[in-house]
């Protein structure tokens, strides 16, 4: 049995592992895919204190090495459920993956979020055939081509900036006329000759046979415009990955886990950290901060129970 099982190896989960190991607790980190989480898709992080101009991949690799060097164990298995083994507080937690079952005294759920889809007809058909949810993964396929990014958050703005260096032309399609993302990124986009803002507009229709060839957008007045393009990068936000843990945590309407400032959930010994938690500011710095807070709370919980 581990003292603490951390579910998810993004910045929040790996930081929790670091803090728990430094408190001399045994830690098992379970991750479905590979370590790093969403941040590995960010080409350059500019807003993490003292780490300006580091790539998301390098950042994640550094945190991973730090956690491993401190003795955290990582296993790459998807967690399908977390259960309490008894009715009293202080009972063990049972964490099941498709292959195995593990027990721990406390569990930190740092599962992050997944891409939200646009919800337009034939979107799934064109994934990998012109539609992508990751500019840094797939942008290189669109060198000297014409692409569009949908969204107005930091991801969309950063994706558009990244693609403006790769593609000949970038449309930025956003449903409002102001951006949710940082003004600094929007200002840099305005300076680019090959970026065109298509504001107050949403994607109505996707065109093409085997590959995406164009999209039709509509504005608030109902005027439509068809943009010929080679690629559409969808960056319209994320959906928290909490559905498997619903009995343990209270979820809000958008599916984010309710927790206190101490990252505690309504279930003793179950903590939540990072983008799957309800909070105002979802940034790398708040994800790592959550990891530290959740691990500290988990350590206190274990010490109080023993
Ligand atoms: P986000 O901030 O939630 O933005 C999603 C954007 O998509 C919003 O502009 C939203 O429009 C739009 N949208 C949502 N549903 C839509 C739909 N069905 N059709 C069209 N547009 C739709 O998501 P994000 O950009 O992925 O960022 C997630 C979090 O990570 C944020 O907290 C962000 O600040 C953070 N992040 C930080 C960094 C960084 O610090 N470097 C980088 C990337 C992301 P409205 O604005 O009209 O709601």
mmCIF file of C-alpha atoms and ligand atoms in Angstrom:
data_model
loop_
_atom_site.group_PDB
_atom_site.id
_atom_site.type_symbol
_atom_site.label_atom_id
_atom_site.label_comp_id
_atom_site.label_asym_id
_atom_site.label_seq_id
_atom_site.Cartn_x
_atom_site.Cartn_y
_atom_site.Cartn_z
ATOM 1 C CA UNK A 1 0.000 0.000 0.000
ATOM 2 C CA UNK A 2 1.235 3.486 -0.886
ATOM 3 C CA UNK A 3 0.745 6.354 1.521
ATOM 4 C CA UNK A 4 -0.537 8.527 -1.327
ATOM 5 C CA UNK A 5 -1.729 7.694 -4.816
ATOM 6 C CA UNK A 6 -1.724 10.642 -7.196
ATOM 7 C CA UNK A 7 -3.994 10.221 -10.213
ATOM 8 C CA UNK A 8 -2.631 12.245 -13.118
ATOM 9 C CA UNK A 9 0.936 13.247 -13.991
ATOM 10 C CA UNK A 10 0.398 16.843 -15.093
ATOM 11 C CA UNK A 11 2.030 19.774 -13.289
ATOM 12 C CA UNK A 12 -0.449 19.530 -10.377
ATOM 13 C CA UNK A 13 -0.038 15.780 -9.858
ATOM 14 C CA UNK A 14 3.743 15.765 -10.230
ATOM 15 C CA UNK A 15 4.124 18.724 -7.862
ATOM 16 C CA UNK A 16 1.936 16.881 -5.347
ATOM 17 C CA UNK A 17 4.307 13.909 -5.691
ATOM 18 C CA UNK A 18 7.311 16.151 -4.984
ATOM 19 C CA UNK A 19 5.728 17.615 -1.847
ATOM 20 C CA UNK A 20 4.547 14.232 -0.585
ATOM 21 C CA UNK A 21 7.977 12.669 -1.059
ATOM 22 C CA UNK A 22 9.637 15.571 0.747
ATOM 23 C CA UNK A 23 7.268 14.782 3.635
ATOM 24 C CA UNK A 24 8.658 11.216 3.531
ATOM 25 C CA UNK A 25 5.425 9.605 2.283
ATOM 26 C CA UNK A 26 5.471 6.808 -0.293
ATOM 27 C CA UNK A 27 3.892 7.958 -3.548
ATOM 28 C CA UNK A 28 2.515 6.149 -6.571
ATOM 29 C CA UNK A 29 1.554 8.333 -9.538
ATOM 30 C CA UNK A 30 -0.895 6.725 -11.978
ATOM 31 C CA UNK A 31 -1.211 8.327 -15.418
ATOM 32 C CA UNK A 32 -3.204 7.123 -18.427
ATOM 33 C CA UNK A 33 -0.926 8.426 -21.175
ATOM 34 C CA UNK A 34 2.397 10.138 -20.595
ATOM 35 C CA UNK A 35 3.599 12.633 -18.021
ATOM 36 C CA UNK A 36 3.224 16.380 -18.533
ATOM 37 C CA UNK A 37 -0.471 16.915 -19.120
ATOM 38 C CA UNK A 38 -1.749 19.815 -21.201
ATOM 39 C CA UNK A 39 1.339 21.977 -20.668
ATOM 40 C CA UNK A 40 3.481 19.850 -22.997
ATOM 41 C CA UNK A 41 1.536 21.386 -25.905
ATOM 42 C CA UNK A 42 2.660 24.915 -24.982
ATOM 43 C CA UNK A 43 5.700 25.855 -27.075
ATOM 44 C CA UNK A 44 6.888 28.576 -24.737
ATOM 45 C CA UNK A 45 5.835 29.387 -21.171
ATOM 46 C CA UNK A 46 6.285 33.076 -20.434
ATOM 47 C CA UNK A 47 4.284 33.563 -17.249
ATOM 48 C CA UNK A 48 5.786 31.106 -14.774
ATOM 49 C CA UNK A 49 7.943 32.976 -12.258
ATOM 50 C CA UNK A 50 11.691 32.628 -12.866
ATOM 51 C CA UNK A 51 11.139 30.289 -15.813
ATOM 52 C CA UNK A 52 10.426 32.648 -18.704
ATOM 53 C CA UNK A 53 11.062 31.121 -22.128
ATOM 54 C CA UNK A 54 10.923 27.469 -21.203
ATOM 55 C CA UNK A 55 8.964 25.059 -23.390
ATOM 56 C CA UNK A 56 6.070 23.166 -21.845
ATOM 57 C CA UNK A 57 7.831 19.906 -22.661
ATOM 58 C CA UNK A 58 11.049 20.964 -20.916
ATOM 59 C CA UNK A 59 9.080 22.213 -17.922
ATOM 60 C CA UNK A 60 7.151 18.939 -17.620
ATOM 61 C CA UNK A 61 10.313 16.868 -18.078
ATOM 62 C CA UNK A 62 12.023 18.810 -15.301
ATOM 63 C CA UNK A 63 9.154 18.296 -12.867
ATOM 64 C CA UNK A 64 8.993 14.584 -13.791
ATOM 65 C CA UNK A 65 12.734 14.101 -13.178
ATOM 66 C CA UNK A 66 12.469 15.987 -9.878
ATOM 67 C CA UNK A 67 9.602 13.768 -8.674
ATOM 68 C CA UNK A 68 11.375 10.569 -9.804
ATOM 69 C CA UNK A 69 14.668 11.624 -8.210
ATOM 70 C CA UNK A 70 12.817 12.180 -4.944
ATOM 71 C CA UNK A 71 11.504 8.618 -5.141
ATOM 72 C CA UNK A 72 7.974 8.918 -6.527
ATOM 73 C CA UNK A 73 6.926 5.820 -8.466
ATOM 74 C CA UNK A 74 5.137 6.336 -11.809
ATOM 75 C CA UNK A 75 2.929 3.760 -13.550
ATOM 76 C CA UNK A 76 1.223 4.421 -16.860
ATOM 77 C CA UNK A 77 -2.228 2.915 -16.372
ATOM 78 C CA UNK A 78 -5.619 4.581 -16.731
ATOM 79 C CA UNK A 79 -7.526 4.833 -13.456
ATOM 80 C CA UNK A 80 -11.130 3.736 -13.850
ATOM 81 C CA UNK A 81 -12.390 4.115 -10.290
ATOM 82 C CA UNK A 82 -11.509 5.166 -6.767
ATOM 83 C CA UNK A 83 -13.435 3.647 -3.866
ATOM 84 C CA UNK A 84 -13.360 3.688 -0.109
ATOM 85 C CA UNK A 85 -12.921 0.239 1.364
ATOM 86 C CA UNK A 86 -15.004 0.870 4.480
ATOM 87 C CA UNK A 87 -17.554 3.183 5.969
ATOM 88 C CA UNK A 88 -15.363 4.954 8.511
ATOM 89 C CA UNK A 89 -13.020 7.823 7.791
ATOM 90 C CA UNK A 90 -9.430 6.683 7.765
ATOM 91 C CA UNK A 91 -10.233 3.618 5.676
ATOM 92 C CA UNK A 92 -8.015 2.657 2.783
ATOM 93 C CA UNK A 93 -8.754 3.904 -0.688
ATOM 94 C CA UNK A 94 -8.916 1.361 -3.500
ATOM 95 C CA UNK A 95 -7.766 2.642 -6.876
ATOM 96 C CA UNK A 96 -8.583 0.428 -9.852
ATOM 97 C CA UNK A 97 -6.984 0.585 -13.276
ATOM 98 C CA UNK A 98 -7.910 -1.665 -16.196
ATOM 99 C CA UNK A 99 -5.092 -4.034 -15.198
ATOM 100 C CA UNK A 100 -4.569 -3.671 -11.465
ATOM 101 C CA UNK A 101 -5.939 -2.480 -8.144
ATOM 102 C CA UNK A 102 -3.860 -0.413 -5.720
ATOM 103 C CA UNK A 103 -4.508 0.763 -2.179
ATOM 104 C CA UNK A 104 -3.470 3.982 -0.462
ATOM 105 C CA UNK A 105 -4.151 5.948 2.686
ATOM 106 C CA UNK A 106 -4.983 9.071 0.658
ATOM 107 C CA UNK A 107 -5.648 9.868 -2.995
ATOM 108 C CA UNK A 108 -5.012 13.110 -4.867
ATOM 109 C CA UNK A 109 -7.075 13.454 -8.041
ATOM 110 C CA UNK A 110 -5.148 15.636 -10.477
ATOM 111 C CA UNK A 111 -6.782 14.427 -13.653
ATOM 112 C CA UNK A 112 -6.973 17.758 -15.488
ATOM 113 C CA UNK A 113 -9.255 18.122 -18.455
ATOM 114 C CA UNK A 114 -9.799 17.028 -22.054
ATOM 115 C CA UNK A 115 -10.431 19.004 -25.265
ATOM 116 C CA UNK A 116 -13.903 20.427 -25.758
ATOM 117 C CA UNK A 117 -15.242 19.793 -29.243
ATOM 118 C CA UNK A 118 -16.868 22.423 -31.420
ATOM 119 C CA UNK A 119 -19.994 20.346 -31.821
ATOM 120 C CA UNK A 120 -20.323 20.944 -35.573
ATOM 121 C CA UNK A 121 -21.545 18.236 -37.962
ATOM 122 C CA UNK A 122 -18.776 15.923 -39.278
ATOM 123 C CA UNK A 123 -16.204 17.236 -36.756
ATOM 124 C CA UNK A 124 -15.157 13.700 -35.778
ATOM 125 C CA UNK A 125 -14.836 12.644 -39.418
ATOM 126 C CA UNK A 126 -12.256 15.357 -40.098
ATOM 127 C CA UNK A 127 -10.087 14.779 -37.004
ATOM 128 C CA UNK A 128 -6.629 14.036 -38.419
ATOM 129 C CA UNK A 129 -7.904 15.081 -41.838
ATOM 130 C CA UNK A 130 -7.786 18.806 -41.345
ATOM 131 C CA UNK A 131 -9.114 19.177 -37.800
ATOM 132 C CA UNK A 132 -6.708 19.223 -34.868
ATOM 133 C CA UNK A 133 -6.936 20.090 -31.176
ATOM 134 C CA UNK A 134 -3.186 20.666 -30.781
ATOM 135 C CA UNK A 135 -1.314 23.284 -32.792
ATOM 136 C CA UNK A 136 2.121 22.362 -31.508
ATOM 137 C CA UNK A 137 1.528 18.674 -32.291
ATOM 138 C CA UNK A 138 0.148 19.129 -35.802
ATOM 139 C CA UNK A 139 1.094 22.668 -36.869
ATOM 140 C CA UNK A 140 4.144 21.532 -38.848
ATOM 141 C CA UNK A 141 1.839 19.710 -41.297
ATOM 142 C CA UNK A 142 0.471 23.099 -42.359
ATOM 143 C CA UNK A 143 3.714 24.812 -43.374
ATOM 144 C CA UNK A 144 2.943 27.483 -45.996
ATOM 145 C CA UNK A 145 -0.741 26.551 -45.896
ATOM 146 C CA UNK A 146 -3.907 28.299 -44.781
ATOM 147 C CA UNK A 147 -5.381 27.471 -41.372
ATOM 148 C CA UNK A 148 -7.919 28.769 -38.872
ATOM 149 C CA UNK A 149 -7.956 28.662 -35.085
ATOM 150 C CA UNK A 150 -11.282 28.716 -33.228
ATOM 151 C CA UNK A 151 -11.478 30.181 -29.717
ATOM 152 C CA UNK A 152 -10.634 33.292 -27.737
ATOM 153 C CA UNK A 153 -8.788 31.940 -24.699
ATOM 154 C CA UNK A 154 -5.045 31.722 -24.075
ATOM 155 C CA UNK A 155 -4.776 28.432 -25.929
ATOM 156 C CA UNK A 156 -6.365 29.856 -29.091
ATOM 157 C CA UNK A 157 -4.220 32.998 -28.979
ATOM 158 C CA UNK A 158 -1.024 31.029 -28.399
ATOM 159 C CA UNK A 159 -1.966 28.521 -31.094
ATOM 160 C CA UNK A 160 -2.597 31.357 -33.559
ATOM 161 C CA UNK A 161 0.773 32.926 -32.731
ATOM 162 C CA UNK A 162 2.524 29.610 -33.181
ATOM 163 C CA UNK A 163 0.765 28.906 -36.469
ATOM 164 C CA UNK A 164 1.469 32.420 -37.789
ATOM 165 C CA UNK A 165 5.154 31.397 -37.881
ATOM 166 C CA UNK A 166 4.376 28.221 -39.797
ATOM 167 C CA UNK A 167 1.413 28.825 -42.103
ATOM 168 C CA UNK A 168 0.981 31.428 -44.836
ATOM 169 C CA UNK A 169 -2.371 32.569 -43.461
ATOM 170 C CA UNK A 170 -4.143 32.198 -40.112
ATOM 171 C CA UNK A 171 -7.770 33.096 -39.433
ATOM 172 C CA UNK A 172 -8.673 33.488 -35.777
ATOM 173 C CA UNK A 173 -12.381 32.755 -35.424
ATOM 174 C CA UNK A 174 -13.926 33.825 -32.123
ATOM 175 C CA UNK A 175 -17.558 34.059 -31.071
ATOM 176 C CA UNK A 176 -17.134 37.450 -29.355
ATOM 177 C CA UNK A 177 -15.229 40.644 -30.199
ATOM 178 C CA UNK A 178 -13.008 40.576 -27.108
ATOM 179 C CA UNK A 179 -10.703 37.830 -25.924
ATOM 180 C CA UNK A 180 -10.699 35.825 -22.736
ATOM 181 C CA UNK A 181 -6.957 35.234 -23.212
ATOM 182 C CA UNK A 182 -4.160 37.651 -22.303
ATOM 183 C CA UNK A 183 -4.082 41.031 -24.055
ATOM 184 C CA UNK A 184 -0.315 40.671 -24.589
ATOM 185 C CA UNK A 185 -0.902 37.708 -26.921
ATOM 186 C CA UNK A 186 -3.796 39.432 -28.710
ATOM 187 C CA UNK A 187 -1.591 42.495 -29.279
ATOM 188 C CA UNK A 188 1.152 40.342 -30.800
ATOM 189 C CA UNK A 189 -1.384 38.757 -33.127
ATOM 190 C CA UNK A 190 -2.626 42.179 -34.277
ATOM 191 C CA UNK A 191 0.917 42.964 -35.415
ATOM 192 C CA UNK A 192 1.063 39.930 -37.690
ATOM 193 C CA UNK A 193 0.315 40.561 -41.390
ATOM 194 C CA UNK A 194 -0.784 36.981 -42.003
ATOM 195 C CA UNK A 195 -3.358 36.828 -39.175
ATOM 196 C CA UNK A 196 -6.970 37.833 -39.817
ATOM 197 C CA UNK A 197 -9.461 38.113 -36.972
ATOM 198 C CA UNK A 198 -12.927 36.746 -37.733
ATOM 199 C CA UNK A 199 -14.810 37.997 -34.681
ATOM 200 C CA UNK A 200 -18.371 37.689 -33.428
ATOM 201 C CA UNK A 201 -18.448 34.547 -35.544
ATOM 202 C CA UNK A 202 -18.966 30.830 -35.086
ATOM 203 C CA UNK A 203 -18.299 27.857 -37.316
ATOM 204 C CA UNK A 204 -21.515 26.723 -38.952
ATOM 205 C CA UNK A 205 -20.402 24.091 -41.436
ATOM 206 C CA UNK A 206 -17.380 22.015 -42.424
ATOM 207 C CA UNK A 207 -16.717 21.290 -46.108
ATOM 208 C CA UNK A 208 -14.691 18.630 -47.879
ATOM 209 C CA UNK A 209 -14.838 15.005 -48.926
ATOM 210 C CA UNK A 210 -11.866 13.069 -47.567
ATOM 211 C CA UNK A 211 -10.159 16.159 -46.147
ATOM 212 C CA UNK A 212 -11.379 19.444 -44.772
ATOM 213 C CA UNK A 213 -11.226 22.116 -47.493
ATOM 214 C CA UNK A 214 -13.279 25.016 -46.108
ATOM 215 C CA UNK A 215 -15.482 26.186 -43.250
ATOM 216 C CA UNK A 216 -18.540 28.394 -43.307
ATOM 217 C CA UNK A 217 -18.795 30.878 -40.462
ATOM 218 C CA UNK A 218 -21.738 32.975 -39.438
ATOM 219 C CA UNK A 219 -21.750 36.255 -37.542
ATOM 220 C CA UNK A 220 -24.311 37.525 -35.050
ATOM 221 C CA UNK A 221 -26.392 39.104 -37.812
ATOM 222 C CA UNK A 222 -26.594 35.790 -39.656
ATOM 223 C CA UNK A 223 -24.205 36.820 -42.444
ATOM 224 C CA UNK A 224 -22.183 33.841 -43.630
ATOM 225 C CA UNK A 225 -18.710 33.621 -45.115
ATOM 226 C CA UNK A 226 -16.875 30.567 -46.410
ATOM 227 C CA UNK A 227 -13.139 30.392 -45.699
ATOM 228 C CA UNK A 228 -11.075 28.033 -47.835
ATOM 229 C CA UNK A 229 -8.410 26.438 -45.710
ATOM 230 C CA UNK A 230 -6.279 23.357 -45.123
ATOM 231 C CA UNK A 231 -6.539 23.053 -41.374
ATOM 232 C CA UNK A 232 -8.828 23.989 -38.485
ATOM 233 C CA UNK A 233 -7.390 24.117 -34.978
ATOM 234 C CA UNK A 234 -10.086 23.882 -32.333
ATOM 235 C CA UNK A 235 -9.160 25.600 -29.035
ATOM 236 C CA UNK A 236 -12.515 26.181 -27.366
ATOM 237 C CA UNK A 237 -11.635 25.109 -23.859
ATOM 238 C CA UNK A 238 -11.471 21.965 -21.831
ATOM 239 C CA UNK A 239 -13.835 19.589 -20.023
ATOM 240 C CA UNK A 240 -12.738 18.450 -16.546
ATOM 241 C CA UNK A 241 -11.987 14.736 -16.168
ATOM 242 C CA UNK A 242 -14.026 14.041 -13.048
ATOM 243 C CA UNK A 243 -16.862 11.814 -14.195
ATOM 244 C CA UNK A 244 -15.316 8.585 -12.808
ATOM 245 C CA UNK A 245 -15.015 10.124 -9.342
ATOM 246 C CA UNK A 246 -18.402 11.783 -9.005
ATOM 247 C CA UNK A 247 -19.564 9.850 -5.924
ATOM 248 C CA UNK A 248 -16.515 11.085 -3.999
ATOM 249 C CA UNK A 249 -16.698 14.758 -4.916
ATOM 250 C CA UNK A 250 -19.321 17.392 -5.400
ATOM 251 C CA UNK A 251 -19.238 18.616 -9.015
ATOM 252 C CA UNK A 252 -20.558 21.939 -10.311
ATOM 253 C CA UNK A 253 -22.689 22.273 -13.458
ATOM 254 C CA UNK A 254 -19.579 22.368 -15.663
ATOM 255 C CA UNK A 255 -18.186 19.229 -13.976
ATOM 256 C CA UNK A 256 -15.456 20.896 -11.890
ATOM 257 C CA UNK A 257 -14.804 19.455 -8.427
ATOM 258 C CA UNK A 258 -15.772 21.571 -5.462
ATOM 259 C CA UNK A 259 -13.033 21.755 -2.877
ATOM 260 C CA UNK A 260 -11.868 24.029 -0.142
ATOM 261 C CA UNK A 261 -8.814 26.251 -0.347
ATOM 262 C CA UNK A 262 -7.031 23.210 1.151
ATOM 263 C CA UNK A 263 -7.980 21.029 -1.884
ATOM 264 C CA UNK A 264 -10.082 18.727 0.366
ATOM 265 C CA UNK A 265 -13.194 17.140 -1.126
ATOM 266 C CA UNK A 266 -16.306 15.988 0.715
ATOM 267 C CA UNK A 267 -14.657 12.569 1.164
ATOM 268 C CA UNK A 268 -12.019 12.266 3.878
ATOM 269 C CA UNK A 269 -8.666 11.323 2.372
ATOM 270 C CA UNK A 270 -9.608 12.334 -1.174
ATOM 271 C CA UNK A 271 -8.041 15.559 -2.455
ATOM 272 C CA UNK A 272 -8.234 17.357 -5.780
ATOM 273 C CA UNK A 273 -5.590 19.466 -7.518
ATOM 274 C CA UNK A 274 -5.234 21.327 -10.800
ATOM 275 C CA UNK A 275 -7.521 22.020 -13.751
ATOM 276 C CA UNK A 276 -10.277 19.597 -12.679
ATOM 277 C CA UNK A 277 -10.888 21.696 -9.535
ATOM 278 C CA UNK A 278 -13.329 24.617 -9.422
ATOM 279 C CA UNK A 279 -11.366 27.862 -9.235
ATOM 280 C CA UNK A 280 -11.097 31.250 -10.879
ATOM 281 C CA UNK A 281 -7.610 31.092 -12.335
ATOM 282 C CA UNK A 282 -6.472 28.014 -14.254
ATOM 283 C CA UNK A 283 -2.812 28.556 -14.961
ATOM 284 C CA UNK A 284 0.363 26.532 -14.666
ATOM 285 C CA UNK A 285 1.264 28.407 -11.508
ATOM 286 C CA UNK A 286 -2.097 27.637 -9.862
ATOM 287 C CA UNK A 287 -1.856 23.976 -10.920
ATOM 288 C CA UNK A 288 1.524 23.528 -9.241
ATOM 289 C CA UNK A 289 0.291 25.497 -6.228
ATOM 290 C CA UNK A 290 -2.690 23.134 -5.959
ATOM 291 C CA UNK A 291 -0.297 20.180 -6.043
ATOM 292 C CA UNK A 292 1.628 21.568 -3.090
ATOM 293 C CA UNK A 293 -1.542 22.376 -1.133
ATOM 294 C CA UNK A 294 -3.216 19.018 -1.816
ATOM 295 C CA UNK A 295 -0.088 17.040 -0.872
ATOM 296 C CA UNK A 296 0.305 19.012 2.341
ATOM 297 C CA UNK A 297 -3.346 18.363 3.218
ATOM 298 C CA UNK A 298 -2.964 14.656 2.385
ATOM 299 C CA UNK A 299 0.149 14.364 4.556
ATOM 300 C CA UNK A 300 -1.670 16.069 7.464
ATOM 301 C CA UNK A 301 -4.625 13.710 7.000
ATOM 302 C CA UNK A 302 -2.417 10.602 7.053
ATOM 303 C CA UNK A 303 -0.469 11.809 10.096
ATOM 304 C CA UNK A 304 -3.693 12.569 11.957
ATOM 305 C CA UNK A 305 -5.094 9.103 11.199
ATOM 306 C CA UNK A 306 -1.983 7.157 12.230
HETATM 307 P P1 LIG B 1 -10.770 28.952 -22.122
HETATM 308 O O1 LIG B 1 -9.944 29.979 -21.437
HETATM 309 O O2 LIG B 1 -11.924 28.348 -21.423
HETATM 310 O O3 LIG B 1 -11.258 29.598 -23.488
HETATM 311 C C1 LIG B 1 -12.110 28.887 -24.342
HETATM 312 C C2 LIG B 1 -12.487 29.811 -25.466
HETATM 313 O O4 LIG B 1 -13.305 29.081 -26.395
HETATM 314 C C3 LIG B 1 -13.276 31.034 -25.005
HETATM 315 O O5 LIG B 1 -12.836 32.164 -25.691
HETATM 316 C C4 LIG B 1 -14.722 30.672 -25.381
HETATM 317 O O6 LIG B 1 -15.456 31.793 -25.774
HETATM 318 C C5 LIG B 1 -14.525 29.782 -26.583
HETATM 319 N N1 LIG B 1 -15.569 28.771 -26.721
HETATM 320 C C6 LIG B 1 -16.026 27.903 -25.778
HETATM 321 N N2 LIG B 1 -16.952 27.070 -26.302
HETATM 322 C C7 LIG B 1 -17.079 27.440 -27.592
HETATM 323 C C8 LIG B 1 -17.871 26.965 -28.657
HETATM 324 N N3 LIG B 1 -18.718 25.923 -28.507
HETATM 325 N N4 LIG B 1 -17.758 27.564 -29.866
HETATM 326 C C9 LIG B 1 -16.894 28.606 -30.025
HETATM 327 N N5 LIG B 1 -16.117 29.098 -29.067
HETATM 328 C C10 LIG B 1 -16.205 28.515 -27.858
HETATM 329 O O7 LIG B 1 -9.883 27.685 -22.585
HETATM 330 P P2 LIG B 1 -8.328 27.588 -22.994
HETATM 331 O O8 LIG B 1 -7.930 28.681 -23.889
HETATM 332 O O9 LIG B 1 -8.130 26.180 -23.441
HETATM 333 O O10 LIG B 1 -7.589 27.767 -21.615
HETATM 334 C C11 LIG B 1 -7.889 26.901 -20.507
HETATM 335 C C12 LIG B 1 -7.166 27.420 -19.284
HETATM 336 O O11 LIG B 1 -5.771 27.234 -19.444
HETATM 337 C C13 LIG B 1 -7.394 28.914 -19.093
HETATM 338 O O12 LIG B 1 -7.478 29.210 -17.741
HETATM 339 C C14 LIG B 1 -6.165 29.538 -19.691
HETATM 340 O O13 LIG B 1 -5.849 30.806 -19.161
HETATM 341 C C15 LIG B 1 -5.123 28.493 -19.339
HETATM 342 N N6 LIG B 1 -3.994 28.560 -20.282
HETATM 343 C C16 LIG B 1 -2.915 29.250 -19.862
HETATM 344 C C17 LIG B 1 -1.812 29.353 -20.692
HETATM 345 C C18 LIG B 1 -0.639 30.119 -20.216
HETATM 346 O O14 LIG B 1 -0.648 30.547 -19.055
HETATM 347 N N7 LIG B 1 0.399 30.303 -21.011
HETATM 348 C C19 LIG B 1 -1.832 28.776 -21.980
HETATM 349 C C20 LIG B 1 -2.980 28.105 -22.382
HETATM 350 C C21 LIG B 1 -4.064 27.996 -21.520
HETATM 351 P P3 LIG B 1 -15.918 32.912 -24.704
HETATM 352 O O15 LIG B 1 -14.704 33.682 -24.374
HETATM 353 O O16 LIG B 1 -16.952 33.661 -25.460
HETATM 354 O O17 LIG B 1 -16.484 32.145 -23.549
#
